Amino acid sequence: MSERLVVIGSQWGDEGKGKITDYFACRADMVVRYQGGNNAGHTVVFDGNKYSLQSIPSGIFNPATINVMGNGMVVNPVSVVAELQKLHDRGITDYQLFISDRAAMVMPWHADLDGAYEAKKGDSLIGTTKKGIGPTYSDKYARTGLRMGDLLEPEYFAERLRGALDVKNLELRMLGLKEYDFQEVYDQYMELAKQIGHMITDTSDLINGYLRRDDKRVLFEGAQGMMLCCDHGTYPFVTSSSPSAAGVPVGAGVAPKWIDNVLGVAKAYCTRVGEGPFPTELFDQRAHDIRERGHEYGTVTGRPRRVGWFDAVVARYTGRLAGIDNWALMLFDVLSGLDKVMICTGYELDGEVITSPPSTISRLARCKPVLIEMEGWKEDISGVKNFDELPEAAKAYVRKIEELTEIPVGIISVGPDRTQTITVAETLRKW
Ligand code: IMP
């Protein structure tokens, strides 16, 4: 039987999944994205070069690795072609990429509608990436959407496109937006099909073929983070998919039994882009310092990220929901230099202390973090190679997270480069 690893974000996205996935992708035979689309912004740094990926899996830099965009994704063919072009321009030309024929396809009007819906929400806007992710998933579940496989059958594609435009143009007109001409969209997408059509296939078959083989390693790459999960996150300030390990079976077309080694990627502190409650958020100089040291600006939108303390309430919650086996604790070096560091252990809500997030954002917005204060450390730890070499205060911080979440820290990242990674867990060292 193959070896598997699921890498998921356990906070509000941007935890550093790109680096971790890339770290394991070097040894993976296959890397699979199973949800989300080009709303993700995965940064991968190696050999001193920085690459930013949106919808393409992080295994793309290794010519021997098969990269799969699974059926649970929303795929924007315009963006895929543009991303590939950018990679080509930087000399990344040797790769293997496959796209599920069942993946929902992002159409040009989806981004327009995303922007228009946001504009109508006024102060209660979600702060989406405006890539059309929500509207594409809405159409998928309304069963009116188009799928990537449709591109391979021009007549069927034309029929689906006509049906979609009949309804969409009405909606676009009502909202005062530009309507789309059938022929223009048809020609544009047929042109895109010429460029990426050969990559579109039944990826579930491909993945299952690898899962059954003893000599294969399959990595499932989550995007966003568990607190942005449409079911379990801070609804409605969430994305429209399930970034959990539980999203893998449906989104990749594999049986749940294959999901057994889940790595929860968590920053050593917390960040959030977009709107929505964030109980441990900091508003003072410390937020500014962490933001600058951690380069906390959105990869996709460039927006400054909101910054807060590590939230063990969130970590316990996502650990339970996704069955996280180990943490990958990211950007640990960013905390160096603070006199004191804090961890949130519970929320005070209307005079009571709770240890799991409430279901509504109205209650979450009233939650005050219950914080414990720990000694900080001054040393630069970006060159540390082993856990034992870390300053005592830093070790105590890691141990406290393990104690509060009852999940071991398997990896500690002390810098953006692949080499700045301390692998503590034996199982992960072997992977
Ligand atoms: P959408 O996914 O574009 O619909 O945006 C919904 C929410 O998810 C917004 O708060 C976005 O900022 C957030 N979001 C979407 N993708 C990412 C990501 O990759 N990292 C962090 N936040 C994200």
CSV table of C-alpha atoms and ligand atoms in Angstrom, one decimal:
chain,number,residue,atom,x,y,z
A,1,MET,CA,0.0,0.0,0.0
A,2,SER,CA,1.1,3.5,-0.7
A,3,GLU,CA,2.2,6.0,1.9
A,4,ARG,CA,-0.1,9.0,2.3
A,5,LEU,CA,0.1,12.4,3.8
A,6,VAL,CA,-2.6,15.1,4.0
A,7,VAL,CA,-1.3,18.7,4.6
A,8,ILE,CA,-4.0,21.1,5.7
A,9,GLY,CA,-4.1,24.6,7.0
A,10,SER,CA,-5.5,24.7,10.6
A,11,GLN,CA,-6.2,28.4,11.1
A,12,TRP,CA,-7.4,31.0,8.6
A,13,GLY,CA,-5.2,30.1,5.7
A,14,ASP,CA,-1.7,31.4,4.8
A,15,GLU,CA,-0.1,29.1,7.4
A,16,GLY,CA,2.8,28.1,5.2
A,17,LYS,CA,1.3,25.1,3.5
A,18,GLY,CA,3.2,25.8,0.3
A,19,LYS,CA,6.6,25.4,2.0
A,20,ILE,CA,5.6,22.2,3.8
A,21,THR,CA,4.0,20.7,0.8
A,22,ASP,CA,7.0,21.5,-1.3
A,23,TYR,CA,9.2,20.0,1.5
A,24,PHE,CA,7.4,16.7,1.2
A,25,ALA,CA,6.7,17.1,-2.6
A,26,CYS,CA,10.4,16.5,-3.2
A,27,ARG,CA,9.8,12.9,-2.0
A,28,ALA,CA,6.2,12.5,-3.2
A,29,ASP,CA,5.2,10.7,-6.4
A,30,MET,CA,2.0,12.6,-6.6
A,31,VAL,CA,0.6,15.9,-5.2
A,32,VAL,CA,-3.1,16.4,-5.2
A,33,ARG,CA,-5.2,19.6,-4.7
A,34,TYR,CA,-8.7,18.7,-3.7
A,35,GLN,CA,-10.6,21.9,-3.0
A,36,GLY,CA,-10.5,25.7,-3.6
A,37,GLY,CA,-9.1,27.3,-6.7
A,38,ASN,CA,-6.9,30.2,-7.5
A,39,ASN,CA,-8.0,32.0,-4.3
A,40,ALA,CA,-5.1,30.1,-2.7
A,41,GLY,CA,-1.7,31.7,-2.6
A,42,HIS,CA,1.1,29.2,-1.9
A,43,THR,CA,4.6,30.6,-1.6
A,44,VAL,CA,7.4,28.2,-2.3
A,45,VAL,CA,11.0,29.2,-1.7
A,46,PHE,CA,14.0,27.2,-2.8
A,47,ASP,CA,17.5,27.9,-4.1
A,48,GLY,CA,16.9,31.5,-3.1
A,49,ASN,CA,14.0,31.8,-5.5
A,50,LYS,CA,10.5,32.6,-4.5
A,51,TYR,CA,7.5,31.3,-6.4
A,52,SER,CA,3.9,31.9,-5.9
A,53,LEU,CA,1.3,29.4,-6.9
A,54,GLN,CA,-2.5,29.9,-6.9
A,55,SER,CA,-4.2,26.8,-8.3
A,56,ILE,CA,-1.4,24.6,-9.4
A,57,PRO,CA,-0.2,22.0,-6.9
A,58,SER,CA,3.1,22.6,-5.1
A,59,GLY,CA,4.8,19.5,-6.5
A,60,ILE,CA,5.1,21.3,-9.9
A,61,PHE,CA,8.8,22.1,-9.4
A,62,ASN,CA,9.8,18.4,-9.3
A,63,PRO,CA,9.7,16.9,-12.8
A,64,ALA,CA,9.2,13.4,-11.5
A,65,THR,CA,6.1,14.3,-9.4
A,66,ILE,CA,2.6,14.0,-10.8
A,67,ASN,CA,0.5,17.0,-10.0
A,68,VAL,CA,-3.3,16.7,-9.8
A,69,MET,CA,-6.0,19.3,-9.7
A,70,GLY,CA,-8.9,17.2,-8.3
A,71,ASN,CA,-12.6,17.2,-9.0
A,72,GLY,CA,-13.3,19.1,-5.7
A,73,MET,CA,-11.5,22.2,-7.0
A,74,VAL,CA,-12.9,25.1,-9.0
A,75,VAL,CA,-10.6,25.5,-11.9
A,76,ASN,CA,-10.1,28.7,-13.8
A,77,PRO,CA,-8.5,27.7,-17.2
A,78,VAL,CA,-7.5,31.3,-17.8
A,79,SER,CA,-5.6,31.4,-14.6
A,80,VAL,CA,-4.1,27.9,-15.1
A,81,VAL,CA,-2.7,29.0,-18.4
A,82,ALA,CA,-1.3,32.3,-16.9
A,83,GLU,CA,0.3,30.4,-14.0
A,84,LEU,CA,1.9,27.9,-16.3
A,85,GLN,CA,3.2,30.8,-18.5
A,86,LYS,CA,4.8,32.5,-15.5
A,87,LEU,CA,6.5,29.2,-14.5
A,88,HIS,CA,7.7,28.8,-18.1
A,89,ASP,CA,9.1,32.3,-18.0
A,90,ARG,CA,11.2,31.3,-15.0
A,91,GLY,CA,12.5,28.2,-16.6
A,92,ILE,CA,10.0,25.7,-15.0
A,93,THR,CA,9.1,23.8,-18.1
A,94,ASP,CA,9.4,20.2,-17.1
A,95,TYR,CA,6.4,19.1,-15.1
A,96,GLN,CA,3.5,16.7,-15.0
A,97,LEU,CA,0.0,18.2,-14.4
A,98,PHE,CA,-3.4,16.7,-14.7
A,99,ILE,CA,-6.8,18.3,-14.2
A,100,SER,CA,-10.0,16.5,-13.2
A,101,ASP,CA,-12.6,16.3,-15.9
A,102,ARG,CA,-15.2,16.6,-13.1
A,103,ALA,CA,-13.8,19.8,-11.6
A,104,ALA,CA,-16.1,22.8,-11.7
A,105,MET,CA,-15.0,25.4,-14.2
A,106,VAL,CA,-14.7,29.1,-13.3
A,107,MET,CA,-16.3,31.2,-16.0
A,108,PRO,CA,-15.6,34.9,-16.7
A,109,TRP,CA,-18.9,36.1,-15.0
A,110,HIS,CA,-18.1,34.3,-11.7
A,111,ALA,CA,-15.5,36.9,-10.7
A,112,ASP,CA,-17.9,39.7,-11.8
A,113,LEU,CA,-20.6,38.3,-9.6
A,114,ASP,CA,-18.2,37.7,-6.7
A,115,GLY,CA,-17.4,41.4,-6.8
A,116,ALA,CA,-21.0,42.5,-7.2
A,117,TYR,CA,-22.3,40.4,-4.3
A,118,GLU,CA,-19.5,41.8,-2.1
A,119,ALA,CA,-20.3,45.3,-3.1
A,120,LYS,CA,-24.0,44.8,-2.2
A,121,LYS,CA,-23.1,43.5,1.3
A,122,GLY,CA,-21.7,46.9,2.4
A,123,ASP,CA,-20.2,46.8,5.8
A,124,SER,CA,-20.8,43.0,6.2
A,125,LEU,CA,-18.8,42.1,3.2
A,126,ILE,CA,-16.8,38.8,3.4
A,127,GLY,CA,-13.6,40.2,1.9
A,128,THR,CA,-13.3,37.5,-0.7
A,129,THR,CA,-10.4,37.2,-3.1
A,130,LYS,CA,-12.9,38.2,-5.9
A,131,LYS,CA,-11.8,35.2,-8.0
A,132,GLY,CA,-15.3,33.9,-8.4
A,133,ILE,CA,-14.8,31.0,-6.0
A,134,GLY,CA,-18.2,31.3,-4.2
A,135,PRO,CA,-20.3,31.8,-7.4
A,136,THR,CA,-18.6,28.9,-9.1
A,137,TYR,CA,-19.3,26.5,-6.2
A,138,SER,CA,-22.9,27.9,-6.0
A,139,ASP,CA,-23.4,27.0,-9.7
A,140,LYS,CA,-21.9,23.5,-9.1
A,141,TYR,CA,-24.3,22.8,-6.3
A,142,ALA,CA,-27.2,24.4,-8.3
A,143,ARG,CA,-26.2,22.0,-11.0
A,144,THR,CA,-26.0,24.7,-13.6
A,145,GLY,CA,-22.2,25.0,-13.8
A,146,LEU,CA,-19.8,23.8,-16.4
A,147,ARG,CA,-17.0,21.3,-15.8
A,148,MET,CA,-13.5,21.0,-17.1
A,149,GLY,CA,-14.3,17.8,-19.0
A,150,ASP,CA,-16.9,19.8,-21.0
A,151,LEU,CA,-14.1,21.4,-22.8
A,152,LEU,CA,-13.2,18.1,-24.4
A,153,GLU,CA,-16.6,17.9,-26.1
A,154,PRO,CA,-17.2,21.1,-28.1
A,155,GLU,CA,-20.8,20.4,-28.9
A,156,TYR,CA,-21.7,19.5,-25.3
A,157,PHE,CA,-19.7,22.5,-24.1
A,158,ALA,CA,-21.7,24.8,-26.4
A,159,GLU,CA,-25.0,23.4,-25.1
A,160,ARG,CA,-24.0,23.9,-21.5
A,161,LEU,CA,-22.6,27.3,-22.2
A,162,ARG,CA,-25.8,28.4,-23.9
A,163,GLY,CA,-27.9,27.2,-21.0
A,164,ALA,CA,-25.7,28.9,-18.4
A,165,LEU,CA,-25.6,32.2,-20.3
A,166,ASP,CA,-29.4,32.3,-20.7
A,167,VAL,CA,-29.7,32.6,-16.9
A,168,LYS,CA,-26.4,34.4,-16.1
A,169,ASN,CA,-27.0,37.2,-18.6
A,170,LEU,CA,-30.3,37.9,-16.9
A,171,GLU,CA,-28.7,38.1,-13.5
A,172,LEU,CA,-25.8,40.2,-14.8
A,173,ARG,CA,-28.3,42.6,-16.4
A,174,MET,CA,-30.2,42.9,-13.2
A,175,LEU,CA,-27.1,43.8,-11.3
A,176,GLY,CA,-26.0,46.3,-14.0
A,177,LEU,CA,-23.0,44.2,-15.1
A,178,LYS,CA,-21.6,43.5,-18.5
A,179,GLU,CA,-23.4,40.6,-20.3
A,180,TYR,CA,-21.4,37.9,-22.1
A,181,ASP,CA,-21.6,37.0,-25.8
A,182,PHE,CA,-21.9,33.2,-26.4
A,183,GLN,CA,-19.5,33.2,-29.4
A,184,GLU,CA,-16.8,35.2,-27.7
A,185,VAL,CA,-16.8,33.0,-24.6
A,186,TYR,CA,-17.0,29.8,-26.7
A,187,ASP,CA,-14.0,30.9,-28.8
A,188,GLN,CA,-12.0,31.9,-25.8
A,189,TYR,CA,-12.6,28.6,-24.0
A,190,MET,CA,-12.0,26.5,-27.1
A,191,GLU,CA,-8.7,28.3,-27.4
A,192,LEU,CA,-7.9,27.5,-23.8
A,193,ALA,CA,-8.9,23.9,-24.4
A,194,LYS,CA,-6.2,23.7,-27.1
A,195,GLN,CA,-3.6,24.7,-24.5
A,196,ILE,CA,-4.6,22.5,-21.5
A,197,GLY,CA,-7.1,20.0,-22.9
A,198,HIS,CA,-4.5,17.3,-22.9
A,199,MET,CA,-4.2,17.6,-19.1
A,200,ILE,CA,-7.9,17.0,-18.5
A,201,THR,CA,-8.7,13.4,-17.5
A,202,ASP,CA,-10.3,11.1,-14.9
A,203,THR,CA,-7.9,12.0,-12.1
A,204,SER,CA,-9.7,9.8,-9.5
A,205,ASP,CA,-8.6,6.8,-11.6
A,206,LEU,CA,-5.0,8.1,-11.7
A,207,ILE,CA,-4.9,8.8,-8.0
A,208,ASN,CA,-6.4,5.4,-7.0
A,209,GLY,CA,-3.9,3.7,-9.2
A,210,TYR,CA,-1.1,5.2,-7.1
A,211,LEU,CA,-2.8,4.7,-3.8
A,212,ARG,CA,-2.8,0.9,-4.4
A,213,ARG,CA,0.9,0.7,-5.1
A,214,ASP,CA,3.4,-0.1,-2.4
A,215,ASP,CA,6.1,2.1,-3.9
A,216,LYS,CA,4.2,5.3,-4.2
A,217,ARG,CA,3.8,8.3,-1.9
A,218,VAL,CA,0.7,10.5,-2.4
A,219,LEU,CA,0.4,13.9,-0.9
A,220,PHE,CA,-2.9,15.7,-0.6
A,221,GLU,CA,-2.5,19.4,-0.5
A,222,GLY,CA,-5.2,21.5,1.3
A,223,ALA,CA,-5.7,25.1,0.5
A,224,GLN,CA,-7.0,27.9,2.8
A,225,GLY,CA,-7.5,26.8,6.4
A,226,MET,CA,-10.0,24.9,8.6
A,227,MET,CA,-11.4,28.1,10.1
A,228,LEU,CA,-12.4,29.1,6.5
A,229,CYS,CA,-14.2,25.8,6.1
A,230,CYS,CA,-17.8,26.4,4.8
A,231,ASP,CA,-19.2,23.9,7.3
A,232,HIS,CA,-17.0,24.4,10.4
A,233,GLY,CA,-15.4,27.8,10.0
A,234,THR,CA,-16.5,31.2,11.0
A,235,TYR,CA,-19.5,31.2,8.8
A,236,PRO,CA,-20.4,33.3,6.7
A,237,PHE,CA,-16.8,34.7,6.7
A,238,VAL,CA,-15.5,31.5,5.1
A,239,THR,CA,-14.6,30.1,1.7
A,240,SER,CA,-17.0,27.9,-0.2
A,241,SER,CA,-15.2,24.6,0.1
A,242,SER,CA,-14.0,22.2,2.8
A,243,PRO,CA,-10.2,22.7,3.5
A,244,SER,CA,-10.3,19.8,6.0
A,245,ALA,CA,-8.8,16.4,5.6
A,246,ALA,CA,-12.5,15.3,5.4
A,247,GLY,CA,-12.7,17.1,2.1
A,248,VAL,CA,-10.1,14.8,0.5
A,249,PRO,CA,-12.3,11.7,-0.2
A,250,VAL,CA,-15.0,13.7,-2.1
A,251,GLY,CA,-12.6,16.3,-3.6
A,252,ALA,CA,-10.1,13.8,-4.9
A,253,GLY,CA,-12.3,10.8,-5.6
A,254,VAL,CA,-10.8,8.4,-3.2
A,255,ALA,CA,-12.2,6.3,-0.3
A,256,PRO,CA,-12.0,7.7,3.3
A,257,LYS,CA,-9.8,4.7,4.3
A,258,TRP,CA,-6.9,6.3,2.5
A,259,ILE,CA,-6.8,9.3,4.8
A,260,ASP,CA,-4.6,8.4,7.7
A,261,ASN,CA,-1.7,10.8,8.2
A,262,VAL,CA,-2.8,14.4,8.7
A,263,LEU,CA,-0.4,17.2,9.2
A,264,GLY,CA,-2.0,20.4,10.5
A,265,VAL,CA,-0.1,23.4,9.4
A,266,ALA,CA,-0.3,26.2,12.0
A,267,LYS,CA,1.5,29.4,12.4
A,268,ALA,CA,3.2,29.9,15.8
A,269,TYR,CA,0.8,32.9,16.0
A,270,CYS,CA,-2.4,33.5,14.0
A,271,THR,CA,-3.2,35.7,11.0
A,272,ARG,CA,-6.3,36.3,9.0
A,273,VAL,CA,-7.0,38.2,5.8
A,274,GLY,CA,-10.5,39.4,5.0
A,275,GLU,CA,-13.2,40.2,7.5
A,276,GLY,CA,-14.7,38.1,10.3
A,277,PRO,CA,-14.1,37.7,14.0
A,278,PHE,CA,-10.6,36.9,15.2
A,279,PRO,CA,-10.6,36.5,19.0
A,280,THR,CA,-6.8,36.8,19.6
A,281,GLU,CA,-6.3,39.7,17.2
A,282,LEU,CA,-3.7,42.3,18.3
A,283,PHE,CA,-3.9,45.9,17.4
A,284,ASP,CA,-0.8,47.4,19.0
A,285,GLN,CA,2.9,47.7,18.1
A,286,ARG,CA,3.4,43.9,18.5
A,287,ALA,CA,0.9,43.2,15.7
A,288,HIS,CA,2.9,45.6,13.5
A,289,ASP,CA,6.2,44.0,14.4
A,290,ILE,CA,5.0,40.5,13.8
A,291,ARG,CA,3.4,41.6,10.5
A,292,GLU,CA,6.6,43.1,9.2
A,293,ARG,CA,8.9,40.3,10.4
A,294,GLY,CA,6.6,37.6,9.0
A,295,HIS,CA,5.9,39.6,5.8
A,296,GLU,CA,2.2,39.2,6.6
A,297,TYR,CA,0.7,40.5,3.4
A,298,GLY,CA,-1.7,38.4,1.2
A,299,THR,CA,0.0,36.5,-1.7
A,300,VAL,CA,-3.1,36.8,-3.9
A,301,THR,CA,-4.4,40.3,-2.9
A,302,GLY,CA,-1.4,42.0,-1.2
A,303,ARG,CA,-3.7,43.0,1.7
A,304,PRO,CA,-2.0,43.3,5.1
A,305,ARG,CA,-2.9,40.3,7.3
A,306,ARG,CA,-4.5,40.8,10.7
A,307,VAL,CA,-2.2,39.3,13.4
A,308,GLY,CA,-3.0,37.7,16.8
A,309,TRP,CA,-1.7,35.2,19.4
A,310,PHE,CA,-1.7,31.4,18.9
A,311,ASP,CA,-5.2,30.3,19.6
A,312,ALA,CA,-5.3,26.8,21.2
A,313,VAL,CA,-9.2,26.9,21.2
A,314,VAL,CA,-9.0,27.0,17.4
A,315,ALA,CA,-6.2,24.4,17.3
A,316,ARG,CA,-8.1,21.9,19.5
A,317,TYR,CA,-11.2,22.4,17.4
A,318,THR,CA,-9.5,21.9,14.0
A,319,GLY,CA,-7.4,19.1,15.5
A,320,ARG,CA,-10.6,17.3,16.4
A,321,LEU,CA,-12.4,18.0,13.1
A,322,ALA,CA,-9.6,17.0,10.8
A,323,GLY,CA,-8.0,14.2,12.9
A,324,ILE,CA,-4.7,16.0,12.9
A,325,ASP,CA,-1.8,13.7,13.8
A,326,ASN,CA,1.0,16.3,14.0
A,327,TRP,CA,1.4,20.0,13.9
A,328,ALA,CA,3.8,21.7,11.5
A,329,LEU,CA,4.5,24.9,13.5
A,330,MET,CA,5.4,27.6,11.1
A,331,LEU,CA,7.2,31.0,11.2
A,332,PHE,CA,8.5,30.2,14.6
A,333,ASP,CA,11.5,32.5,14.0
A,334,VAL,CA,9.2,35.4,13.7
A,335,LEU,CA,8.4,35.3,17.4
A,336,SER,CA,12.1,35.8,18.4
A,337,GLY,CA,12.7,39.2,20.1
A,338,LEU,CA,9.4,39.5,22.0
A,339,ASP,CA,9.7,39.9,25.8
A,340,LYS,CA,6.6,37.9,26.4
A,341,VAL,CA,4.5,35.6,24.2
A,342,MET,CA,0.9,34.6,24.8
A,343,ILE,CA,-1.3,31.6,24.0
A,344,CYS,CA,-5.1,31.7,24.1
A,345,THR,CA,-6.5,28.7,26.1
A,346,GLY,CA,-10.2,29.6,26.2
A,347,TYR,CA,-12.7,32.2,25.4
A,348,GLU,CA,-14.7,34.2,27.9
A,349,LEU,CA,-18.3,34.5,26.6
A,350,ASP,CA,-20.9,36.4,28.5
A,351,GLY,CA,-19.2,35.6,31.8
A,352,GLU,CA,-18.4,32.0,31.2
A,353,VAL,CA,-15.2,30.3,29.9
A,354,ILE,CA,-15.7,28.1,26.8
A,355,THR,CA,-13.1,25.9,25.2
A,356,SER,CA,-14.6,25.4,21.8
A,357,PRO,CA,-15.6,28.1,19.3
A,358,PRO,CA,-19.4,29.0,19.2
A,359,SER,CA,-21.3,28.4,16.0
A,360,THR,CA,-22.3,32.0,15.3
A,361,ILE,CA,-20.1,34.9,14.6
A,362,SER,CA,-22.3,37.1,16.7
A,363,ARG,CA,-21.2,35.1,19.7
A,364,LEU,CA,-17.6,34.6,18.5
A,365,ALA,CA,-17.4,38.4,18.2
A,366,ARG,CA,-18.2,38.7,21.9
A,367,CYS,CA,-15.5,36.2,22.9
A,368,LYS,CA,-12.6,37.6,24.8
A,369,PRO,CA,-9.4,35.5,24.8
A,370,VAL,CA,-8.2,33.9,28.0
A,371,LEU,CA,-4.5,34.2,27.6
A,372,ILE,CA,-1.5,32.7,29.4
A,373,GLU,CA,1.7,34.6,29.3
A,374,MET,CA,5.1,32.9,28.7
A,375,GLU,CA,8.7,34.1,28.6
A,376,GLY,CA,9.8,35.2,25.1
A,377,TRP,CA,13.3,34.6,23.7
A,378,LYS,CA,15.7,37.0,22.1
A,379,GLU,CA,17.9,34.6,20.1
A,380,ASP,CA,17.7,34.4,16.3
A,381,ILE,CA,16.6,30.8,15.7
A,382,SER,CA,16.5,30.8,11.9
A,383,GLY,CA,19.7,28.7,11.7
A,384,VAL,CA,18.6,26.1,14.3
A,385,LYS,CA,18.6,22.5,13.0
A,386,ASN,CA,17.5,20.5,16.0
A,387,PHE,CA,14.8,20.9,18.6
A,388,ASP,CA,17.4,20.6,21.4
A,389,GLU,CA,19.3,23.6,20.1
A,390,LEU,CA,16.3,25.9,20.6
A,391,PRO,CA,16.3,28.4,23.5
A,392,GLU,CA,14.6,27.0,26.6
A,393,ALA,CA,11.7,29.5,26.4
A,394,ALA,CA,11.1,28.5,22.8
A,395,LYS,CA,11.0,24.8,23.7
A,396,ALA,CA,8.6,25.6,26.6
A,397,TYR,CA,6.3,27.4,24.1
A,398,VAL,CA,6.2,24.3,21.8
A,399,ARG,CA,5.6,22.0,24.7
A,400,LYS,CA,2.7,24.2,25.9
A,401,ILE,CA,1.0,24.0,22.5
A,402,GLU,CA,1.4,20.2,22.6
A,403,GLU,CA,-0.1,20.0,26.1
A,404,LEU,CA,-3.0,22.3,25.3
A,405,THR,CA,-3.9,20.6,22.0
A,406,GLU,CA,-2.9,17.0,22.9
A,407,ILE,CA,-1.3,16.8,19.5
A,408,PRO,CA,2.5,16.6,19.0
A,409,VAL,CA,4.5,19.1,17.1
A,410,GLY,CA,6.1,17.1,14.3
A,411,ILE,CA,7.7,19.9,12.4
A,412,ILE,CA,9.0,23.4,13.3
A,413,SER,CA,9.8,25.9,10.6
A,414,VAL,CA,12.3,28.6,11.4
A,415,GLY,CA,12.6,30.3,8.0
A,416,PRO,CA,11.2,30.3,4.5
A,417,ASP,CA,13.8,28.0,2.9
A,418,ARG,CA,13.4,24.3,2.6
A,419,THR,CA,16.6,23.9,4.7
A,420,GLN,CA,15.1,25.9,7.6
A,421,THR,CA,12.9,23.0,8.8
A,422,ILE,CA,13.3,21.0,12.0
A,423,THR,CA,11.6,17.6,11.6
A,424,VAL,CA,10.8,16.2,15.1
A,425,ALA,CA,8.4,13.4,14.3
A,426,GLU,CA,10.1,10.2,13.2
A,427,THR,CA,7.1,9.3,10.9
A,428,LEU,CA,7.5,12.6,9.1
A,429,ARG,CA,11.3,12.2,8.9
A,430,LYS,CA,10.8,8.9,7.1
A,431,TRP,CA,8.3,10.3,4.7
B,1,IMP,P1,-13.0,33.4,-1.3
B,1,IMP,O1,-12.4,32.0,-1.0
B,1,IMP,O2,-12.3,34.2,-2.4
B,1,IMP,O3,-14.5,33.2,-1.5
B,1,IMP,O4,-12.9,34.2,0.0
B,1,IMP,C1,-13.5,33.9,1.3
B,1,IMP,C2,-12.7,34.1,2.5
B,1,IMP,O5,-11.6,33.2,2.4
B,1,IMP,C3,-12.0,35.5,2.5
B,1,IMP,O6,-11.9,35.9,3.9
B,1,IMP,C4,-10.6,35.3,1.9
B,1,IMP,O7,-9.7,36.3,2.3
B,1,IMP,C5,-10.3,33.9,2.5
B,1,IMP,N1,-9.4,33.2,1.7
B,1,IMP,C6,-9.6,32.6,0.5
B,1,IMP,N2,-8.5,31.9,0.1
B,1,IMP,C7,-7.6,32.2,1.0
B,1,IMP,C8,-6.2,31.7,1.2
B,1,IMP,O8,-5.6,31.0,0.4
B,1,IMP,N3,-5.6,32.2,2.3
B,1,IMP,C9,-6.2,32.9,3.2
B,1,IMP,N4,-7.4,33.3,3.2
B,1,IMP,C10,-8.1,33.0,2.1
